[in-house]
Coordinates of C-alpha atoms and ligand atoms in Angstrom, one line a residue:
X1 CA -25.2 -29.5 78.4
X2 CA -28.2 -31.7 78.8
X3 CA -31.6 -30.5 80.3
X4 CA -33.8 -32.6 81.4
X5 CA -36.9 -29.4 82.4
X6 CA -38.4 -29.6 79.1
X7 CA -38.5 -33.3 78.9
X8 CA -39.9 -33.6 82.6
X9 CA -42.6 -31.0 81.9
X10 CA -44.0 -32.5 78.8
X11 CA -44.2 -35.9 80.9
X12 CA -41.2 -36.8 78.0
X13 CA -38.5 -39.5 79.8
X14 CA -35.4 -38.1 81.2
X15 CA -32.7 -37.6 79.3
X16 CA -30.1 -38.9 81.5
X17 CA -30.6 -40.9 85.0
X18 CA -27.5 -42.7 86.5
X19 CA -29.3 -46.0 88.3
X20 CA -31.3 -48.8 86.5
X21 CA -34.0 -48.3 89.4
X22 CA -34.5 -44.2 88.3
X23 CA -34.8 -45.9 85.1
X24 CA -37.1 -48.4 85.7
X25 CA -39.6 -46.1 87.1
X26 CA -40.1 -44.8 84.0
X27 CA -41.1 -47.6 81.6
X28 CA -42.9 -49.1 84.1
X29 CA -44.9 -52.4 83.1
X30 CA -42.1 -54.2 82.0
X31 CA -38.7 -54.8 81.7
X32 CA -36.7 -51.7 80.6
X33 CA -34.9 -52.8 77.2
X34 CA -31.0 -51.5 77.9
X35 CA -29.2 -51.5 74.5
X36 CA -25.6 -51.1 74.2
X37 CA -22.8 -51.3 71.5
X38 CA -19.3 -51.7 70.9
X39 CA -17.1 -51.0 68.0
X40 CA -14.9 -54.2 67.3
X41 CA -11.4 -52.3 66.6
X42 CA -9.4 -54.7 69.0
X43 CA -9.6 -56.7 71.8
X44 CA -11.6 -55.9 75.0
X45 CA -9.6 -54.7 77.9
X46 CA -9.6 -53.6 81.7
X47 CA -11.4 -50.4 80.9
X48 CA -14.4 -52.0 79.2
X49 CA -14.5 -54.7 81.9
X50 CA -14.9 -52.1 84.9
X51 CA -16.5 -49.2 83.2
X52 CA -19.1 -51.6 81.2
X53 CA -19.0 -55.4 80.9
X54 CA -19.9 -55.6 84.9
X55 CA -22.5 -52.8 84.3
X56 CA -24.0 -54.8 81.1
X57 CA -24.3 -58.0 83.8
X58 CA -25.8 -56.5 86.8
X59 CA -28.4 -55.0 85.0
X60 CA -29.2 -58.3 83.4
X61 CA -29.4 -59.5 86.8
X62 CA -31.4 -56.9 88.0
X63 CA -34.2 -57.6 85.2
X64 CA -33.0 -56.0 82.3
X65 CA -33.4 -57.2 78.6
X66 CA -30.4 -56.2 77.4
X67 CA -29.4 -55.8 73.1
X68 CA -26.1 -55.9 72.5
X69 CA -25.0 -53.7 69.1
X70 CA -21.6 -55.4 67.6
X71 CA -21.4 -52.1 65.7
X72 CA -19.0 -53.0 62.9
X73 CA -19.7 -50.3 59.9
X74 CA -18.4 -48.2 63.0
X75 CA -14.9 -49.5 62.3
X76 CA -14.8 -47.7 59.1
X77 CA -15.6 -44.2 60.2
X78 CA -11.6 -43.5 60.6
X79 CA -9.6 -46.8 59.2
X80 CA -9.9 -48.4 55.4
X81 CA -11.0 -51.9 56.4
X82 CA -12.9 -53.4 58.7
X83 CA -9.3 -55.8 59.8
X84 CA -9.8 -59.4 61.0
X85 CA -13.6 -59.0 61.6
X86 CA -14.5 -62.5 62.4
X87 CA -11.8 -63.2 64.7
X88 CA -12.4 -59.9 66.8
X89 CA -16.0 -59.8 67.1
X90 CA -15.9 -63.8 68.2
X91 CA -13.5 -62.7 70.7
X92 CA -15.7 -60.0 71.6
X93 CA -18.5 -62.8 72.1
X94 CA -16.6 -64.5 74.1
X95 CA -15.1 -61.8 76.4
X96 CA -18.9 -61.3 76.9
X97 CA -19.8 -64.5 77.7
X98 CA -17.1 -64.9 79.9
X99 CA -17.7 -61.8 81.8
X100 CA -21.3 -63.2 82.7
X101 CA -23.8 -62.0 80.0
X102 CA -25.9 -64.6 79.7
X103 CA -26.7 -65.3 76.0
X104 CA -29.9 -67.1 76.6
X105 CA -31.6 -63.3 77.1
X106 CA -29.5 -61.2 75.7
X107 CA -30.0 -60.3 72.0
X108 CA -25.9 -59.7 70.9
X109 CA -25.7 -59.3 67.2
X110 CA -23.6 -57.5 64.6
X111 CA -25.6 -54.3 63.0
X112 CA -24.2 -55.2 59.0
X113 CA -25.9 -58.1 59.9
X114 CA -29.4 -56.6 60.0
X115 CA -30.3 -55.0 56.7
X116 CA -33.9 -53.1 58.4
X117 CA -31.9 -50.9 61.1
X118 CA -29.1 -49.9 58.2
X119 CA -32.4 -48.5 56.2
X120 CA -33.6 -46.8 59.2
X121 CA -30.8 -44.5 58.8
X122 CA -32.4 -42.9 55.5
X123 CA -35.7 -41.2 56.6
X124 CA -33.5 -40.5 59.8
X125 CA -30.8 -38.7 57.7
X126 CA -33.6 -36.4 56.6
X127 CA -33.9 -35.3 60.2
X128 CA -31.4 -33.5 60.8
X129 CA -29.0 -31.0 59.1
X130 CA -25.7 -30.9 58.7
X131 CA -24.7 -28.2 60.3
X132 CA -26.1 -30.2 63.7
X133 CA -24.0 -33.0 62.7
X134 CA -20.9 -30.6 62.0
X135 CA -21.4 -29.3 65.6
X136 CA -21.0 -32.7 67.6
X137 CA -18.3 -32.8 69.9
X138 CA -17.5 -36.2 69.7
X139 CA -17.5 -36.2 66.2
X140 CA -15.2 -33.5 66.3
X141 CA -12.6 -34.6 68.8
X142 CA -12.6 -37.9 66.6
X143 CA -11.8 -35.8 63.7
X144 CA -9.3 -34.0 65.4
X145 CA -7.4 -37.4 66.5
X146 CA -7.3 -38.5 63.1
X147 CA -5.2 -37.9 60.2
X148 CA -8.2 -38.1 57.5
X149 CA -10.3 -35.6 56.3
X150 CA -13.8 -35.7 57.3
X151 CA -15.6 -38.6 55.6
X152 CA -19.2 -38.5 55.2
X153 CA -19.6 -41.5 57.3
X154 CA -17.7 -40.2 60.2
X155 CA -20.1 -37.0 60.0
X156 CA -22.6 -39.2 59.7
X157 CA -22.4 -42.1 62.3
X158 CA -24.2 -40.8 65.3
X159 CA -27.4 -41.1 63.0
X160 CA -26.3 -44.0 62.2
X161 CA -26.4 -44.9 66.2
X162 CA -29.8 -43.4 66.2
X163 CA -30.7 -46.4 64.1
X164 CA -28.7 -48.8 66.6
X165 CA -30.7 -47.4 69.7
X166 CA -34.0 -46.8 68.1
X167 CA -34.4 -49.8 66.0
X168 CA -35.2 -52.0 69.2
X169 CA -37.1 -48.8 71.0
X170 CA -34.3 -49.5 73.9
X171 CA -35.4 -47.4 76.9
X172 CA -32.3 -47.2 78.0
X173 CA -28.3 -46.7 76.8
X174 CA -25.4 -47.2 79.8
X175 CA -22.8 -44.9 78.2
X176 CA -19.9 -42.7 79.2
X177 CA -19.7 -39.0 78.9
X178 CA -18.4 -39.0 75.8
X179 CA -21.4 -40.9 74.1
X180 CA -23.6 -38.3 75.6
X181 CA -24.2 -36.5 72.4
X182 CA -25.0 -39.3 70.9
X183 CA -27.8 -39.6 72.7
X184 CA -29.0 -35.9 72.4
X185 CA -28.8 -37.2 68.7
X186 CA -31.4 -40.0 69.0
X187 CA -33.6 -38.1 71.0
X188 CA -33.5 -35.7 68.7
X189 CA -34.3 -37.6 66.0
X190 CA -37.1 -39.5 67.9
X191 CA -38.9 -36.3 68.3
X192 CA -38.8 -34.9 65.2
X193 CA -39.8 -38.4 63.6
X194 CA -43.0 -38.4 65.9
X195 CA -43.5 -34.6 65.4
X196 CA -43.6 -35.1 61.8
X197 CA -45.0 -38.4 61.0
X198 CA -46.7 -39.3 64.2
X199 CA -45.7 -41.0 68.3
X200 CA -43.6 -44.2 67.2
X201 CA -40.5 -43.5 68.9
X202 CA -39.8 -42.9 72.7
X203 CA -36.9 -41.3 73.7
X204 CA -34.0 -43.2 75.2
X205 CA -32.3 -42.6 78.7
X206 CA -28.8 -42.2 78.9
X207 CA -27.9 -44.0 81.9
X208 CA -24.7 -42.7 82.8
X209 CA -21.8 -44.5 84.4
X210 CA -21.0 -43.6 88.2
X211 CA -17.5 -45.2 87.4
X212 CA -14.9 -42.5 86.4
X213 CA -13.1 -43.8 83.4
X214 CA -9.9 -45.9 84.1
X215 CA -6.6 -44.6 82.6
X216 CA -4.3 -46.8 81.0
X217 CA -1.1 -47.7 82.8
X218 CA 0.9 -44.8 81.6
X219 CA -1.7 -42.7 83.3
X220 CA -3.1 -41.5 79.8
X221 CA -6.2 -42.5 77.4
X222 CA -6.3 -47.0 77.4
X223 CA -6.0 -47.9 73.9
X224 CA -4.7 -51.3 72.8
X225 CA -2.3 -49.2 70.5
X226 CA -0.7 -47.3 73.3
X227 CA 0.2 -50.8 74.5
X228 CA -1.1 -49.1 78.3
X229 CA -3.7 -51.5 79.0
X230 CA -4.4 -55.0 79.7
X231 CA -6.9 -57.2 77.5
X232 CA -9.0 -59.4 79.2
X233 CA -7.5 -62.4 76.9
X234 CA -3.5 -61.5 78.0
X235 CA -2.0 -64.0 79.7
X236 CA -0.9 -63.9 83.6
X237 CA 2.5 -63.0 82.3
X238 CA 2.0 -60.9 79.8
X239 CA -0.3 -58.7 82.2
X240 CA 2.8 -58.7 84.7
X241 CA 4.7 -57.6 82.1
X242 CA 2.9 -54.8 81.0
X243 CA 2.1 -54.0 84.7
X244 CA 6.0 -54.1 85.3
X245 CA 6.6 -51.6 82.3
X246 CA 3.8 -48.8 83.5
X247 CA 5.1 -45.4 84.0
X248 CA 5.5 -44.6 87.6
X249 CA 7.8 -42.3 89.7
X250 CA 10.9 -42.5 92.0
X251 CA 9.0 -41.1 95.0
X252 CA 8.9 -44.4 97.3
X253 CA 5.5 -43.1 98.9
X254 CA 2.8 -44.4 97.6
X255 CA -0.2 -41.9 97.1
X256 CA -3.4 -41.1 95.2
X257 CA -2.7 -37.7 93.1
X258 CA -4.2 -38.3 89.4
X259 CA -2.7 -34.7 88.8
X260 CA 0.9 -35.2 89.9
X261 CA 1.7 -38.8 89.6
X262 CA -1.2 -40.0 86.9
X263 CA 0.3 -43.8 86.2
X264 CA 0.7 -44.2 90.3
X265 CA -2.7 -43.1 90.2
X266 CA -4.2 -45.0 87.1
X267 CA -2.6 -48.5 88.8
X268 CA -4.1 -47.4 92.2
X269 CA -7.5 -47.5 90.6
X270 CA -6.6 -50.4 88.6
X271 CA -6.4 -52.5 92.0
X272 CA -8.8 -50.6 93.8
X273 CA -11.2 -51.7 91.3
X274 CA -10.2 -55.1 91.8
X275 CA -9.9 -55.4 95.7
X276 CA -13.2 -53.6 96.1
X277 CA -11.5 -50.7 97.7
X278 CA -10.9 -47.3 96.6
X279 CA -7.5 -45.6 95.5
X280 CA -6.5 -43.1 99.0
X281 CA -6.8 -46.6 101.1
X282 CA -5.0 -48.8 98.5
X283 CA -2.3 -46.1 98.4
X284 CA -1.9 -46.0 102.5
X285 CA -2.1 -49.8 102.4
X286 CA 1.2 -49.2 100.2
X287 CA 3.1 -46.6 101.5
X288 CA 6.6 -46.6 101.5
X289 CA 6.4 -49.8 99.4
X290 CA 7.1 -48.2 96.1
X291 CA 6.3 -48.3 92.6
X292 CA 7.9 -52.1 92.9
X293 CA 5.4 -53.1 95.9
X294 CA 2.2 -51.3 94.0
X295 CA 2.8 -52.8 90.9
X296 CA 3.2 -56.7 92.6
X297 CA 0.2 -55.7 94.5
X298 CA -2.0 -54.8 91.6
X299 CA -0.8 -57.6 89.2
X300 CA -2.1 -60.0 91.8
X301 CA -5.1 -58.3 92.2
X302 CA -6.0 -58.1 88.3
X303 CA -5.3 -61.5 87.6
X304 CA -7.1 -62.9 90.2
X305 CA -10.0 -61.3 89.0
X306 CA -9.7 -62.3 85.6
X307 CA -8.5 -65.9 86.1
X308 CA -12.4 -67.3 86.1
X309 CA -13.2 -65.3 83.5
X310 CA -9.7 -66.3 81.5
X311 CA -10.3 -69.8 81.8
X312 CA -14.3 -69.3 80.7
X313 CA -13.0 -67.2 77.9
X314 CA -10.2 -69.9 77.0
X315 CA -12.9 -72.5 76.7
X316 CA -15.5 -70.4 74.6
X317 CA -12.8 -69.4 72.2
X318 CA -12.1 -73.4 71.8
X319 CA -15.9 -73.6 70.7
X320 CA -16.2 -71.1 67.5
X321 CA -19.8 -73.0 66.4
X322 CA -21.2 -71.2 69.8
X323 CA -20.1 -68.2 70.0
X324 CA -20.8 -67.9 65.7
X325 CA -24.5 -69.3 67.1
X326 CA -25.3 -66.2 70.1
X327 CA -24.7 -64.2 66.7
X328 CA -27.0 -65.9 64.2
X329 CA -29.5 -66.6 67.0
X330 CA -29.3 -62.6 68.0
X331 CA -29.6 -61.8 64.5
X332 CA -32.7 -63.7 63.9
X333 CA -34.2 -62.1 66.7
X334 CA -32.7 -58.3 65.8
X335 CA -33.7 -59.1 62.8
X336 CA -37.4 -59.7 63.9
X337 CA -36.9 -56.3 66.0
X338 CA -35.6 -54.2 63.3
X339 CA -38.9 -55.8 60.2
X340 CA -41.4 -54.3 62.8
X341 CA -39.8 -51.3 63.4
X342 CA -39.2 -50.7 59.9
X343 CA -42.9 -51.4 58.8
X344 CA -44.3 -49.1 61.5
X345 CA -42.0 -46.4 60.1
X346 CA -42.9 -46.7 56.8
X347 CA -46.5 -47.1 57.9
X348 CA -46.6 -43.6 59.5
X349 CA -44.6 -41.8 56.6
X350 CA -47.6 -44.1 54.4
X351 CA -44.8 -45.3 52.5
X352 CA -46.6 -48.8 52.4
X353 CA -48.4 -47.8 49.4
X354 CA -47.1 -51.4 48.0
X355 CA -48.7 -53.6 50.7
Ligands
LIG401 N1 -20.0 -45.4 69.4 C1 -19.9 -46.4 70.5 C2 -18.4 -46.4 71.0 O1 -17.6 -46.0 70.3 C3 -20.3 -47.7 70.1 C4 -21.7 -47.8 69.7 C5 -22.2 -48.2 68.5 C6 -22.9 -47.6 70.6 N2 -23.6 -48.2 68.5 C7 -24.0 -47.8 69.7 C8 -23.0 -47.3 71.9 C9 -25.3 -47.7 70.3 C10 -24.3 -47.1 72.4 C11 -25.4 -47.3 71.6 O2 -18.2 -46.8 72.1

């Protein structure tokens, strides 16, 4: 879907590499800027915490400045309200927190918050056509899963992400497959805006997640609705509980076939992820166990893991004033971010005819 030969012969970045290192080479000089985002429609679960939140913190520890987008217009692309905003995106804070980002470098702020990158999205809307936009795949399965009729804002959001991404010039965007178009989008966009106004924007790097995504314990999609996953704020019990519920099989053997036996499989990776193993050996370690033994085993496993970060998370949640803070403080400095960009923008496009 995504070539990367054009790019590479006009010395442009890749558009997709799959390790910080392959990434690294290519912004050379400095630190790459990583920028990811998350929509705050509910709480942060299991799936995040493997596929992402562990991701977000090695790369932090490997150098990486990393901007975290709270991305809340993105609620509104297929619901009428935004919900319990506050509450979710301070528990989003603190799941963050708890996991391991460390505030002190990361820049974690929410996008309404940031009046600059919104207006980004005008000159950028001019970009590209809607017939591009009707043509997105995400955009389209989103559609599909949803009762509405297509809203401008939903046809509209992944230039809207090209503000999220480009605002900061982030080099880099961890993502899973899904997102990928969105980042054909901002590349996209970044061309044309330097094609047609002159070079401001580089194009970002999708850095694409080796981990395969982790199905929910019914062996489908995770979604907090579906009530088939586990949020990193459940309790001990309550994960048992939902562990104890997943749909398995009669067969007492214990094996790895996402095909055939998807929630025996989705808990196998579950606790693989946990253990540090992968899903064939957890199965053998099984065996003739059952769906019982598995589902003890991989309730231990998950809350052990998430026991530290449940108790950091308890106590952040107890301390609203800080976790509000990491927002004001990263939306002074987004904020800062966002007033250059702008400027330059409107600088090349000699829109400054004011100043
Ligand atoms: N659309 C992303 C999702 O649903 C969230 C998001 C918003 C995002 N802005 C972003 C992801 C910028 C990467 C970069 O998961």
């Amino acid at each position: 879907m995504i070539s990367n030969d054009q790019s590479a012969s006009r010395g442009r970045r890749p558009a997709v590499v799959h390790r910080l290192s392959d990434a690294q080479e290519v912004v050379t000089g400095r630190p790459a800027r990583v920028l990811t985002g998350d929509r705050p429609t509910g709480a942060l679960h299991v799936g995040h915490y493997f596929g992402s939140l562990r991701n977000r913190v090695a790369l932090q520890a490997a150098g990486a400045e990393l901007v975290v987008v709270i991305a809340d217009y993105q609620v509104i692309t297929d619901r009428d309200g935004v919900g319990p905003l506050r509450q979710r995106v301070l528990s989003m804070v603190a799941d963050y927190l708890a996991c391991g980002i460390d505030p002190n470098s990361a820049v974690i702020f929410p996008h309404s918050a940031v009046p600059e990158l919104n207006q980004l999205m005008l000159p950028f809307l001019s970009l590209v056509t809607v017939a591009e936009l009707q043509r997105n795949p995400t955009v389209k399965s989103e559609l599909a899963d949803s009762e509405r009729p297509l809203s401008a804002l939903l046809l509209n959001y992944p230039v809207h992400q090209a503000a999220d991404i480009l605002f900061c010039h982030a080099d880099l965007v961890p993502v899973g497959r899904d997102q990928l178009p969105h980042l054909e989008m901002s590349r996209t966009i970044a061309r044309r805006f330097n094609d047609r106004y002159g070079q401001l924007f580089a194009e970002p790097t999708a850095l694409l997640s080796s981990v395969p995504l982790l199905l929910g314990t019914d062996g489908k999609k995770m979604s907090k609705t579906r009530g088939n996953t586990i949020a990193l704020g459940d309790s001990e019990d309550a994960t048992a509980a939902t562990i104890r519920g997943a749909v398995t099989d009669a067969e007492r053997h214990i094996s790895y076939q996402p095909d055939q036996r998807p929630g025996v499989s989705a808990l196998l990776e579950m606790g693989a992820n946990c253990l540090g193993t992968d899903p064939p050996a957890l199965a053998a370690s099984i065996g003739d166990g059952g769906a019982g033994r598995l589902k003890r085993v991989v309730t231990e496993a998950l809350n052990e893991q998430l026991r530290p970060i449940r108790a950091r998370r308890r106590e952040l949640l107890a301390a609203p004033d800080l976790l509000a803070g990491v927002l004001v403080d990263g939306i002074a400095t987004a904020g800062a971010m966002a007033r250059t960009t702008l400027a330059a923008v409107r600088t090349v496009m000699r829109m400054d005819y004011l100043a």
